[in-house]
Short mmCIF file of C-alpha atoms in Angstrom, two decimals:
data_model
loop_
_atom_site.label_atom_id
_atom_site.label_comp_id
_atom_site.label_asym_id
_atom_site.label_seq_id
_atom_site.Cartn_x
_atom_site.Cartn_y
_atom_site.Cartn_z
CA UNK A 9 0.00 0.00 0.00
CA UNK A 10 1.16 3.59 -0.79
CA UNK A 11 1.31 5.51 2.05
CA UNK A 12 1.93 9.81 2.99
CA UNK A 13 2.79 10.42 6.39
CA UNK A 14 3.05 14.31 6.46
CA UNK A 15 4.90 15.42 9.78
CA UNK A 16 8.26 13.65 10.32
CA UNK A 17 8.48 14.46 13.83
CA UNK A 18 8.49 11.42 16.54
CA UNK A 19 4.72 10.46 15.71
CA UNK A 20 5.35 10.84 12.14
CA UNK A 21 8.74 9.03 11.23
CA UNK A 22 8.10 6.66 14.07
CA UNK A 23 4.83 4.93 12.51
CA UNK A 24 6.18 5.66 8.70
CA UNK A 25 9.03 3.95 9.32
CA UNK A 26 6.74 0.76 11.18
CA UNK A 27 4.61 0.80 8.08
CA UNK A 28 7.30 0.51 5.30
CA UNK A 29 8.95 -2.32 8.05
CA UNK A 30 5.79 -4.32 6.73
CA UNK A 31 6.45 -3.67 3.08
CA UNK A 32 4.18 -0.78 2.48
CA UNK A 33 5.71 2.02 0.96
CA UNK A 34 5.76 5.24 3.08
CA UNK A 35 6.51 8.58 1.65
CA UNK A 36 7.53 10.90 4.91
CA UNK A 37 6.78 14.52 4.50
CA UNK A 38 8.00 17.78 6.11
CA UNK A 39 8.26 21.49 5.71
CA UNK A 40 11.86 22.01 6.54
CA UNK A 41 14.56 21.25 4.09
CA UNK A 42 16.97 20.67 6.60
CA UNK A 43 15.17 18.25 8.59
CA UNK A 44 14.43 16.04 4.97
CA UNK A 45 18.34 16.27 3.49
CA UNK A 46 19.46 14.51 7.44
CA UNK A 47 16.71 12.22 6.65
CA UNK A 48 17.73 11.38 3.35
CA UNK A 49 21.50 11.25 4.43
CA UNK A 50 20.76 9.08 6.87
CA UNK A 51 20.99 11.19 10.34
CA UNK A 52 17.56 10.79 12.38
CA UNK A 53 16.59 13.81 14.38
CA UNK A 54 15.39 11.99 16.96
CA UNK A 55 16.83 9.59 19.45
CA UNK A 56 14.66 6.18 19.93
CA UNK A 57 15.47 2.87 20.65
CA UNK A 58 15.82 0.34 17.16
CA UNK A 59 14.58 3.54 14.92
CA UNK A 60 17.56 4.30 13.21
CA UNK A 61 18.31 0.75 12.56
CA UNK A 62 14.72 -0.04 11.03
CA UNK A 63 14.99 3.75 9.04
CA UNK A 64 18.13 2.46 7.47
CA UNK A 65 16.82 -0.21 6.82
CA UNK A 66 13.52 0.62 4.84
CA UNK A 67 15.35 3.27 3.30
CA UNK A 68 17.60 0.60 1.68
CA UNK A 69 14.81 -0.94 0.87
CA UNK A 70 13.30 1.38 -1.00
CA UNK A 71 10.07 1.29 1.31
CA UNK A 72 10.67 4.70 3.15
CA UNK A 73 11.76 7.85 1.53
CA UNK A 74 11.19 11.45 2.51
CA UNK A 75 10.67 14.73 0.64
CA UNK A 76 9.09 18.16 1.17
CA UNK A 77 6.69 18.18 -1.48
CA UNK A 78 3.08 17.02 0.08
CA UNK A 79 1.79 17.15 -3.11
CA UNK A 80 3.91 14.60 -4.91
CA UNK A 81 3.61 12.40 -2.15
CA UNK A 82 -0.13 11.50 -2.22
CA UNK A 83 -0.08 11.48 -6.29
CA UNK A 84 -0.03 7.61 -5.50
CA UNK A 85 -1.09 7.42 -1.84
CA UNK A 86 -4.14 5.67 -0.72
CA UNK A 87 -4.10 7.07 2.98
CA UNK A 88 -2.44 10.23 3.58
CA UNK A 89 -1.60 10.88 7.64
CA UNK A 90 -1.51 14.07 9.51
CA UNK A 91 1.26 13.60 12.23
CA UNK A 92 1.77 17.33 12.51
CA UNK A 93 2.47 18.83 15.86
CA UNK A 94 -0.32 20.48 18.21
CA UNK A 95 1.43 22.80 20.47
CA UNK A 96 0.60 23.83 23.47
CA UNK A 97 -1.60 27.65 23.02
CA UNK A 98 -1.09 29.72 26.03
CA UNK A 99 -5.02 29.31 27.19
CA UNK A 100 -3.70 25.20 27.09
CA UNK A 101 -5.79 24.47 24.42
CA UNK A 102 -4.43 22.53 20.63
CA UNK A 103 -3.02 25.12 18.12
CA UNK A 104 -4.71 23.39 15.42
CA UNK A 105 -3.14 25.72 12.51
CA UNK A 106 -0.37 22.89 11.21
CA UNK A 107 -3.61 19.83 10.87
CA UNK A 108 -5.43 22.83 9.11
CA UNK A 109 -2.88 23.94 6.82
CA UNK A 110 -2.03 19.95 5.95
CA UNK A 111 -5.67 19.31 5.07
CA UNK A 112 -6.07 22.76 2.97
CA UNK A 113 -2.96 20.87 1.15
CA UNK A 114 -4.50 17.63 0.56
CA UNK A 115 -7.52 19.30 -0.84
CA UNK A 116 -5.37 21.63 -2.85
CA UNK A 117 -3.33 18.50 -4.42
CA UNK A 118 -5.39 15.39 -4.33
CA UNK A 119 -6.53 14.20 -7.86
CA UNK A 120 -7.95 10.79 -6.30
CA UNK A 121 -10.34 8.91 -3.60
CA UNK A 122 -7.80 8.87 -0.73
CA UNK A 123 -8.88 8.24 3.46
CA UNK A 124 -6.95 10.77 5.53
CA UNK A 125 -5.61 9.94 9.09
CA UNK A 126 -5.68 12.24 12.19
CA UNK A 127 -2.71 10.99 13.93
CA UNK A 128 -1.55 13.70 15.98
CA UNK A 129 -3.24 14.34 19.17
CA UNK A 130 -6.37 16.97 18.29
CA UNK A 131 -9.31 18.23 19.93
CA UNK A 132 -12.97 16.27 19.83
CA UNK A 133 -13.99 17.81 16.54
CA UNK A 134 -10.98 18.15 14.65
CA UNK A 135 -11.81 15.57 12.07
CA UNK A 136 -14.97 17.64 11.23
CA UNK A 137 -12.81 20.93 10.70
CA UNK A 138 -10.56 18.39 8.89
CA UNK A 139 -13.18 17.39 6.53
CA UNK A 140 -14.58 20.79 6.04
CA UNK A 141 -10.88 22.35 5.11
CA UNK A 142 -10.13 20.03 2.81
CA UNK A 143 -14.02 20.06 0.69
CA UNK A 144 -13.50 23.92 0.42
CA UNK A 145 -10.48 23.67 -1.24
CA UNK A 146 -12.06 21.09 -3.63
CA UNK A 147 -15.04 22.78 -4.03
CA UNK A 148 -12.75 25.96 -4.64
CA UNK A 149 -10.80 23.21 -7.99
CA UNK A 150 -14.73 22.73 -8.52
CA UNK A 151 -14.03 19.19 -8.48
CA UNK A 152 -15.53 16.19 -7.04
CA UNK A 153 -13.16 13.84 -5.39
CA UNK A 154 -14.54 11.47 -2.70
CA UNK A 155 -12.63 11.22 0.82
CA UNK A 156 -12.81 9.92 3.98
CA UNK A 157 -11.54 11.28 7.59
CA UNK A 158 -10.60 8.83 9.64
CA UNK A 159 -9.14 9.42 13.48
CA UNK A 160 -6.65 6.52 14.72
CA UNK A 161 -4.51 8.14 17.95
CA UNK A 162 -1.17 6.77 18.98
CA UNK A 163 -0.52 5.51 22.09
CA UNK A 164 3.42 5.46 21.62
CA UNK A 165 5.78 5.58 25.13
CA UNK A 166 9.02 7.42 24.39
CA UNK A 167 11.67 4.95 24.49
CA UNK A 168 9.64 1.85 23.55
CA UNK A 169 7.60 3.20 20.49
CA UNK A 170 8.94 0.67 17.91
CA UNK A 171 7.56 -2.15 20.10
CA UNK A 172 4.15 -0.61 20.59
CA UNK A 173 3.80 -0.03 17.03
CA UNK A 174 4.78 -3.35 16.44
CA UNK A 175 3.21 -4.88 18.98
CA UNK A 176 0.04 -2.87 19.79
CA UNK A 177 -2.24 -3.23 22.84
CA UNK A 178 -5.22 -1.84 20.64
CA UNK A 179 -5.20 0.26 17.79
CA UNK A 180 -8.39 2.43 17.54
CA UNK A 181 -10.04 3.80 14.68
CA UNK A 182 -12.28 6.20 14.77
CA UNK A 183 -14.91 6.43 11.25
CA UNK A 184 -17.96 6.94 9.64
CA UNK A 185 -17.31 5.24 6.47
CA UNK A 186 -17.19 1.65 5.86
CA UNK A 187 -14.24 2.04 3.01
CA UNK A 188 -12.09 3.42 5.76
CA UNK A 189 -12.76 1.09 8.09
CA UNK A 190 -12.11 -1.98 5.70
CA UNK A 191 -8.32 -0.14 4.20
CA UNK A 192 -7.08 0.66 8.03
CA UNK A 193 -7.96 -3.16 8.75
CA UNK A 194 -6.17 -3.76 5.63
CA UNK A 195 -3.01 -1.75 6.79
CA UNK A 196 -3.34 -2.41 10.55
CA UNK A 197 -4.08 -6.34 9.56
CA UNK A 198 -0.25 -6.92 10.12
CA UNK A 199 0.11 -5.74 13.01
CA UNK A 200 -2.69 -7.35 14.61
CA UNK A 201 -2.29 -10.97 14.16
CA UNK A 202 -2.17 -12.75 17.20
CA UNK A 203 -4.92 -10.96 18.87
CA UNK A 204 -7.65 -8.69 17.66
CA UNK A 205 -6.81 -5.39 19.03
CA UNK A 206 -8.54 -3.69 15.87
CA UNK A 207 -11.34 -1.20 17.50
CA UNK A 208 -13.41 0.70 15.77
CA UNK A 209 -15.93 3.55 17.17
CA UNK A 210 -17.04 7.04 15.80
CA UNK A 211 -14.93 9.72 15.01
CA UNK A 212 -15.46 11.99 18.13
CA UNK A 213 -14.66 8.98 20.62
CA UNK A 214 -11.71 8.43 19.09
CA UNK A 215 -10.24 11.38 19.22
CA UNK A 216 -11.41 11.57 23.21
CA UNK A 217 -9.87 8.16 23.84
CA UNK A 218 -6.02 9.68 23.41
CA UNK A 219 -7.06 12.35 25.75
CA UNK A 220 -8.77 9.98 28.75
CA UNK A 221 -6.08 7.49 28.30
CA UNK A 222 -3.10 10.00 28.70
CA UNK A 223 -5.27 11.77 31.76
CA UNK A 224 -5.66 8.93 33.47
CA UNK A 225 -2.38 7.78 33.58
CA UNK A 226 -1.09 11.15 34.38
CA UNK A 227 -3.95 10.74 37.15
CA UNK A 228 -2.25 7.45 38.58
CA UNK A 229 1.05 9.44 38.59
CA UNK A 230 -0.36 12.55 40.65
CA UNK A 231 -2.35 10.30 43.00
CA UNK A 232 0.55 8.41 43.99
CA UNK A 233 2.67 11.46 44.17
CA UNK A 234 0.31 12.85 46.77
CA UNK A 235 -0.08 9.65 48.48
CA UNK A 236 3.57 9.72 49.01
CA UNK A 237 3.82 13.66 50.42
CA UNK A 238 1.16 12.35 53.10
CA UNK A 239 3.47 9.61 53.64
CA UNK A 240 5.87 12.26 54.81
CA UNK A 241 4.16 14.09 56.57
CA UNK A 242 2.51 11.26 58.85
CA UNK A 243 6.06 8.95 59.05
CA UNK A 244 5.14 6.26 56.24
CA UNK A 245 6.93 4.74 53.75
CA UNK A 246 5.44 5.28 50.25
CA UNK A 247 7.20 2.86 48.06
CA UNK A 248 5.70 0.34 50.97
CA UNK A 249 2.12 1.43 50.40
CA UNK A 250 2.86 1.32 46.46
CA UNK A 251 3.59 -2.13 47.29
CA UNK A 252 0.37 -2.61 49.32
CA UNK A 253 -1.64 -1.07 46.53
CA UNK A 254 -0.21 -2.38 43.62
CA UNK A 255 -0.66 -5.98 44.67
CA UNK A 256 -4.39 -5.27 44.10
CA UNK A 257 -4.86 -6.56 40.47
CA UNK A 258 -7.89 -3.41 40.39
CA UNK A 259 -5.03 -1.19 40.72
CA UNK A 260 -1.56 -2.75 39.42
CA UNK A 261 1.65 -1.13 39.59
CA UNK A 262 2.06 0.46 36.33
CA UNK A 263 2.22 4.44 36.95
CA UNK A 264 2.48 4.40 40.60
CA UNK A 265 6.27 5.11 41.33
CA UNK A 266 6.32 7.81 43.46
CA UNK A 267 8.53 10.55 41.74
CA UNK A 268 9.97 13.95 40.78
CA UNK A 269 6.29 14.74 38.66
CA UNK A 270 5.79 13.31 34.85
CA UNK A 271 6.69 15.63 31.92
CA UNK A 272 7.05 14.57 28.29
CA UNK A 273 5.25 15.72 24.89
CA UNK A 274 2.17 14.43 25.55
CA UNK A 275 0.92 14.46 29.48
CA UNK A 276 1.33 18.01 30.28
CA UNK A 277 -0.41 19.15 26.73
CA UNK A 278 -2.96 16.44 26.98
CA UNK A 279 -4.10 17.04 30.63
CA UNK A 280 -3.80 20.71 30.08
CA UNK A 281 -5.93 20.30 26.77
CA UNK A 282 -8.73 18.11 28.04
CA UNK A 283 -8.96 20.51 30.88
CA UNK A 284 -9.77 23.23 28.17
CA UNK A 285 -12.50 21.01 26.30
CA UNK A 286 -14.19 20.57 29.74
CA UNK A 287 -14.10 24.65 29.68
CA UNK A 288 -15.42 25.59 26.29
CA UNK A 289 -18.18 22.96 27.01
CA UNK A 290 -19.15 24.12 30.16
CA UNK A 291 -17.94 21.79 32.67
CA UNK A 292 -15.60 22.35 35.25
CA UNK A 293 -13.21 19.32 35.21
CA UNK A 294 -11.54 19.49 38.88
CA UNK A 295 -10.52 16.32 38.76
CA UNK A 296 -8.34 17.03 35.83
CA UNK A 297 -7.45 20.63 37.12
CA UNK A 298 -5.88 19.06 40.05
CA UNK A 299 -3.83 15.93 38.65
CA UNK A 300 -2.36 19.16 36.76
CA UNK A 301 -1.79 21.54 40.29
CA UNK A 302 -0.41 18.10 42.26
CA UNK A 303 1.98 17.65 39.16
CA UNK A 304 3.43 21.54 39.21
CA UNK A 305 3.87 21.12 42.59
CA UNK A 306 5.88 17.77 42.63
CA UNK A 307 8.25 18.87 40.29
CA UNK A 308 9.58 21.16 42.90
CA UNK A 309 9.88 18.91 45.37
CA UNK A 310 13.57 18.07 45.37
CA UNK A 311 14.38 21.79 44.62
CA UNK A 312 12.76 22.09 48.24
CA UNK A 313 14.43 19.25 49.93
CA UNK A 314 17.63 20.59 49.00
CA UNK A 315 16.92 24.14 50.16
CA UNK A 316 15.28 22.75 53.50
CA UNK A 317 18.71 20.39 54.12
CA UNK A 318 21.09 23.52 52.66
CA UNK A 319 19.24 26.68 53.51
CA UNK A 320 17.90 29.56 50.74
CA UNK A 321 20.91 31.25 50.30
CA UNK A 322 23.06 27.98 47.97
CA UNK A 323 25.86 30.55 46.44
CA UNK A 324 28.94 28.25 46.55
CA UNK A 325 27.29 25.60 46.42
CA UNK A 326 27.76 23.21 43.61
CA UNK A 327 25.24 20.00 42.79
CA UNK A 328 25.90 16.96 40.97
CA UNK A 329 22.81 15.98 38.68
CA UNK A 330 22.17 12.44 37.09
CA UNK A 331 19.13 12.92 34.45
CA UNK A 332 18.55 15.98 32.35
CA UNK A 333 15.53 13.77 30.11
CA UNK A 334 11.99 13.60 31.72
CA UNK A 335 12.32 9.50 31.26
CA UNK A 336 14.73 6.93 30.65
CA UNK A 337 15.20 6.04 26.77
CA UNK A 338 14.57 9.16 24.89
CA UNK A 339 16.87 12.66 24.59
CA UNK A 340 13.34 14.28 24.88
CA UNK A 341 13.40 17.21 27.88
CA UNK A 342 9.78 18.82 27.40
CA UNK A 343 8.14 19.85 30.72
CA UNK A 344 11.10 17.81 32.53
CA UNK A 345 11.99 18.30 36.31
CA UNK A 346 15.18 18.60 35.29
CA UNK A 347 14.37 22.14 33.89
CA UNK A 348 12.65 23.20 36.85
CA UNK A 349 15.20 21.85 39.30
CA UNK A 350 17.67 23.44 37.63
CA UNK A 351 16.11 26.76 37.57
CA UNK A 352 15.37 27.03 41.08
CA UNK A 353 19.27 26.21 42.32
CA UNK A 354 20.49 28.65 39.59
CA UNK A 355 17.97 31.52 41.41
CA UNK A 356 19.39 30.66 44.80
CA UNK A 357 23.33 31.24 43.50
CA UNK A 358 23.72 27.50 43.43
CA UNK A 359 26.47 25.30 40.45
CA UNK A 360 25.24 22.44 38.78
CA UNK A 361 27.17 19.74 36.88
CA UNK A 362 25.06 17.58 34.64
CA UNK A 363 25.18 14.29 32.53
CA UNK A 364 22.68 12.50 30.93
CA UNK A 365 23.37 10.06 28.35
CA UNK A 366 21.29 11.49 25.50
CA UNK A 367 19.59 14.32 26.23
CA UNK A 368 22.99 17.20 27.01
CA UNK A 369 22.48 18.58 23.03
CA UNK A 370 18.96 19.26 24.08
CA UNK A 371 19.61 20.64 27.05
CA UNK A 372 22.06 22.88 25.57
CA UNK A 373 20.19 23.83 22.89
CA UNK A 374 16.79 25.07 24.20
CA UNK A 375 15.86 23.81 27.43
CA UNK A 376 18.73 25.59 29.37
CA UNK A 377 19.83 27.00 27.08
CA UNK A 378 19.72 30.32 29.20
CA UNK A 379 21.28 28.80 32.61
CA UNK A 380 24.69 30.31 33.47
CA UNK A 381 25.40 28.01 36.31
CA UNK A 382 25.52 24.92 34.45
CA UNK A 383 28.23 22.56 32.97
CA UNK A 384 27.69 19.26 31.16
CA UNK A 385 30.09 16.10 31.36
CA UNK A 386 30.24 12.82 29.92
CA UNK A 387 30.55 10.19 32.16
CA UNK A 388 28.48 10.25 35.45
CA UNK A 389 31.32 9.95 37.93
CA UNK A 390 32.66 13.02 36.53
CA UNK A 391 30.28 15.66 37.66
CA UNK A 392 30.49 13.83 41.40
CA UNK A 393 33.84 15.79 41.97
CA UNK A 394 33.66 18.49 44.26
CA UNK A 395 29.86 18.85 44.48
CA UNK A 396 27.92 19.60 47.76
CA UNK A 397 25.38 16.74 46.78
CA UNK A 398 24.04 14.50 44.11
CA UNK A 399 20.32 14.91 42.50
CA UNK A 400 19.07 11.95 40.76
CA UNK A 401 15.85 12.81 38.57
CA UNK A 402 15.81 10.25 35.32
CA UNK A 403 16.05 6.48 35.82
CA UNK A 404 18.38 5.68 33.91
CA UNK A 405 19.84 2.24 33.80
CA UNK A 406 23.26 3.08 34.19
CA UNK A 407 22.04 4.99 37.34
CA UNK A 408 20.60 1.81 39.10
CA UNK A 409 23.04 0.25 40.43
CA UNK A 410 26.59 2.85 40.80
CA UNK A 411 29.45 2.34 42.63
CA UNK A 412 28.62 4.03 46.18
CA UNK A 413 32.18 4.24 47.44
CA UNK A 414 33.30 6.01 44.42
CA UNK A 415 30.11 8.61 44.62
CA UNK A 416 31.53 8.79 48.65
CA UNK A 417 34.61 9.76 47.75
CA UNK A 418 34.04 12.15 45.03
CA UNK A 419 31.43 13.99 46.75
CA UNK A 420 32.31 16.26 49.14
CA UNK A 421 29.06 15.59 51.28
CA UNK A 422 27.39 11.89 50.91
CA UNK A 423 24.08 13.22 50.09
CA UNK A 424 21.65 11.92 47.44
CA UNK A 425 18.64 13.55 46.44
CA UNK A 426 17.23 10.62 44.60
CA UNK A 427 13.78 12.21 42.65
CA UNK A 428 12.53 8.83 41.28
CA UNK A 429 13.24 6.64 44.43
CA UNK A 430 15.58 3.93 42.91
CA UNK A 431 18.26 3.17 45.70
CA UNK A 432 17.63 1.56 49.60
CA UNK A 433 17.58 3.86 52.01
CA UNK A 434 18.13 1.68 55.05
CA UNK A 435 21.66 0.33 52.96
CA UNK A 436 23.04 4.20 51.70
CA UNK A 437 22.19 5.42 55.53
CA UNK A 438 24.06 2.30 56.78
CA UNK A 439 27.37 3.32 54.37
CA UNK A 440 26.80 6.99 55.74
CA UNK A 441 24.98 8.52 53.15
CA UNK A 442 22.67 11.15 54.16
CA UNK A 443 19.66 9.87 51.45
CA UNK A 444 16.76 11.83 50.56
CA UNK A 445 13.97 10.67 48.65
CA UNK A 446 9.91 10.98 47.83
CA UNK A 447 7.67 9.94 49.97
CA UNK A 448 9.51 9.10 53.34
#
């Protein structure tokens, strides 16, 4: 099958490259040149476990190539996906303008029947606005051309997207037309062998399905976050109660790790968005509004911890910090606690050291970009030399298990601010480490 993914960001090039993996061919489209001629020589923008391998690949192939010409790619195409992004507007609603100005494309170039995908995350209603854009601009050609909107969210985690692709717990499609339902169970049909995880549903449930399923794990996260601040204050031991609770099948364990507050692309927009929804539809979502306030809050957490152990004033003082990325497994730094850590030592006069082991060009770049106090190294032992304390806020693997007496020795204090709660506290304390952590 001949496929246009249009947007070659992480959604995009992520599920173009999965599709060409099954031998469709996938034509990945973007507006800057720059972006397209790394593509085409072979340098992926993005950092993500197995994708550069697979882009290769299907390159090689002859399954996957990119250009910057939207028209020429869906001469031949029989879906055409949006994967544009939907930032963030300040009121926290979707900027719809780059979905818009994709679909008054399509209708501007399309010279056949063709279904067109919603893949990036939009608003309930967006395929409607979709469909509308792209029958002016036919009815502008005064041409009739049947097509079909179709939504079909991703539920990708940063760091593991190949295998979800690959291996999807569902894949939902959202439709009004039969045709469209029968080609994505065409295309999807490989991916979906072993189980049926093919759902279908109308078009507006769809596109609300990315939104609940994103809010309610960001829920889990801020629930257990507060759980564990109570557990503070009243002398218990939260990653004991998230043993307690998880055991209860109901519940589970996934997205209840106590921790320095979630970040990413897609919680802090999403929660923020569906909050906004709720508003222009006249319903308060409080629920919602406080998963958001709990997850603000948590993010300066550790900040506060080290100002309550070192006092307000932290000129001189200089802090090791493992993790600059808001997870394990992807260079991506959007809404991390890294930032805001960061930002409120720099304010108090404080040094910080950093290394992460893909995300220090972001950082660099445009996260802190504007922090004067801060100096990145390659190897974690490295920034241990001479600091007051070290801050642990991304899991890491390489940050599980460390050597202790070398992070003793380097250190000028044995203190660890760990921000996602990966070390025992009764075995640091016991090899005189003062150890600080969430939720005890």
């Amino acid at each position: 099958m001949n496929i246009s993914v249009v947007g070659s960001g992480y959604v995009g090039l992520v599920s173009g490259t999965c599709f060409a993996e099954m031998g469709n061919h996938v034509t990945c489209v973007d507006i800057d040149p720059v972006k397209i001629e790394k593509l085409n020589k072979g340098i992926i923008p993005i950092f993500e476990p197995g994708l550069e391998t697979m882009v290769l690949k299907n390159v090689k192939n002859k399954n996957l190539d990119f250009t910057t010409s939207l028209s020429d790619s869906i001469l031949n195409a029989k879906i055409v996906f949006i994967a544009v992004g939907t930032p963030m507007g300040d009121d926290g609603s979707a900027d719809l303008q780059y979905v818009l100005a994709v679909a008054k494309s399509i209708g501007e170039s399309m010279t056949k029947e063709i279904v067109v995908v919603d893949k990036s995350t939009v608003p309930i209603g967006t395929a409607d606005k979709v469909k509308a854009t792209i029958q002016a601009e036919l009815d502008k050609r005064g041409v009739a051309i049947d097509f079909h909107v179709v939504s079909n969210p991703e539920f990708l985690k940063e760091g593991a997207a190949i295998d979800d692709f690959m291996k999807p717990d569902r894949v939902v499609i959202g439709a009004d037309s039969d045709y469209a339902i029968e080609v994505m169970k065409q295309l999807y049909s490989p991916f979906c062998r072993t189980h049926d995880r093919f759902i279908t549903m109308d078009i507006r449930s769809a596109e609300m399905t990315k939104y609940a399923a994103n809010t309610m794990l960001a829920t889990k996260i801020s629930f257990m976050n507060e759980i564990a601040n109570i557990c503070e204050k009243v002398g218990a031991d939260a990653n004991k109660v998230r043993i307690g609770i998880g055991s209860d099948k109901r519940i589970g364990y996934s997205f209840i790790y106590p921790g320095a507050g979630y970040g990413g692309s897609c919680f802090p927009k999403d929660v923020k968005a569906l909050k906004k929804i709720a508003e222009e539809n006249g319903y308060k979502a409080s629920l919602i509004e406080s998963v958001e306030n709990v997850n603000n809050a948590q993010k300066l957490v550790i900040a506060n911890k080290i100002v309550k152990r070192f006092g307000e004033d932290l000129t001189g003082k200089t802090f090791a910090l493992w993790g600059l990325a808001f997870k394990p497994g992807t260079d991506d730094m959007r809404e991390a606690p890294a930032i805001y850590v960061v930002k409120e030592l720099e304010k108090r006069g404080a040094k910080v050291k950093a290394y992460d082991p893909k995300a220090i060009e972001e950082a660099q770049e445009y996260y802190l970009k504007d922090a004067k106090n801060i100096t990145y190294f390659n190897s974690k032992y490295e920034v241990l030399k001479g600091a007051d304390a070290l801050i642990l806020l991304t899991e890491w693997k390489e940050f599980r298990s460390p050597d202790f007496v070398e992070i003793q020795q380097q250190l000028k204090n044995p203190i660890i601010f760990d921000g996602r709660n990966q070390y025992n506290a009764f075995n640091l304390e016991k090899q005189g480490f003062e150890y600080f952590q969430i939720g005890k």
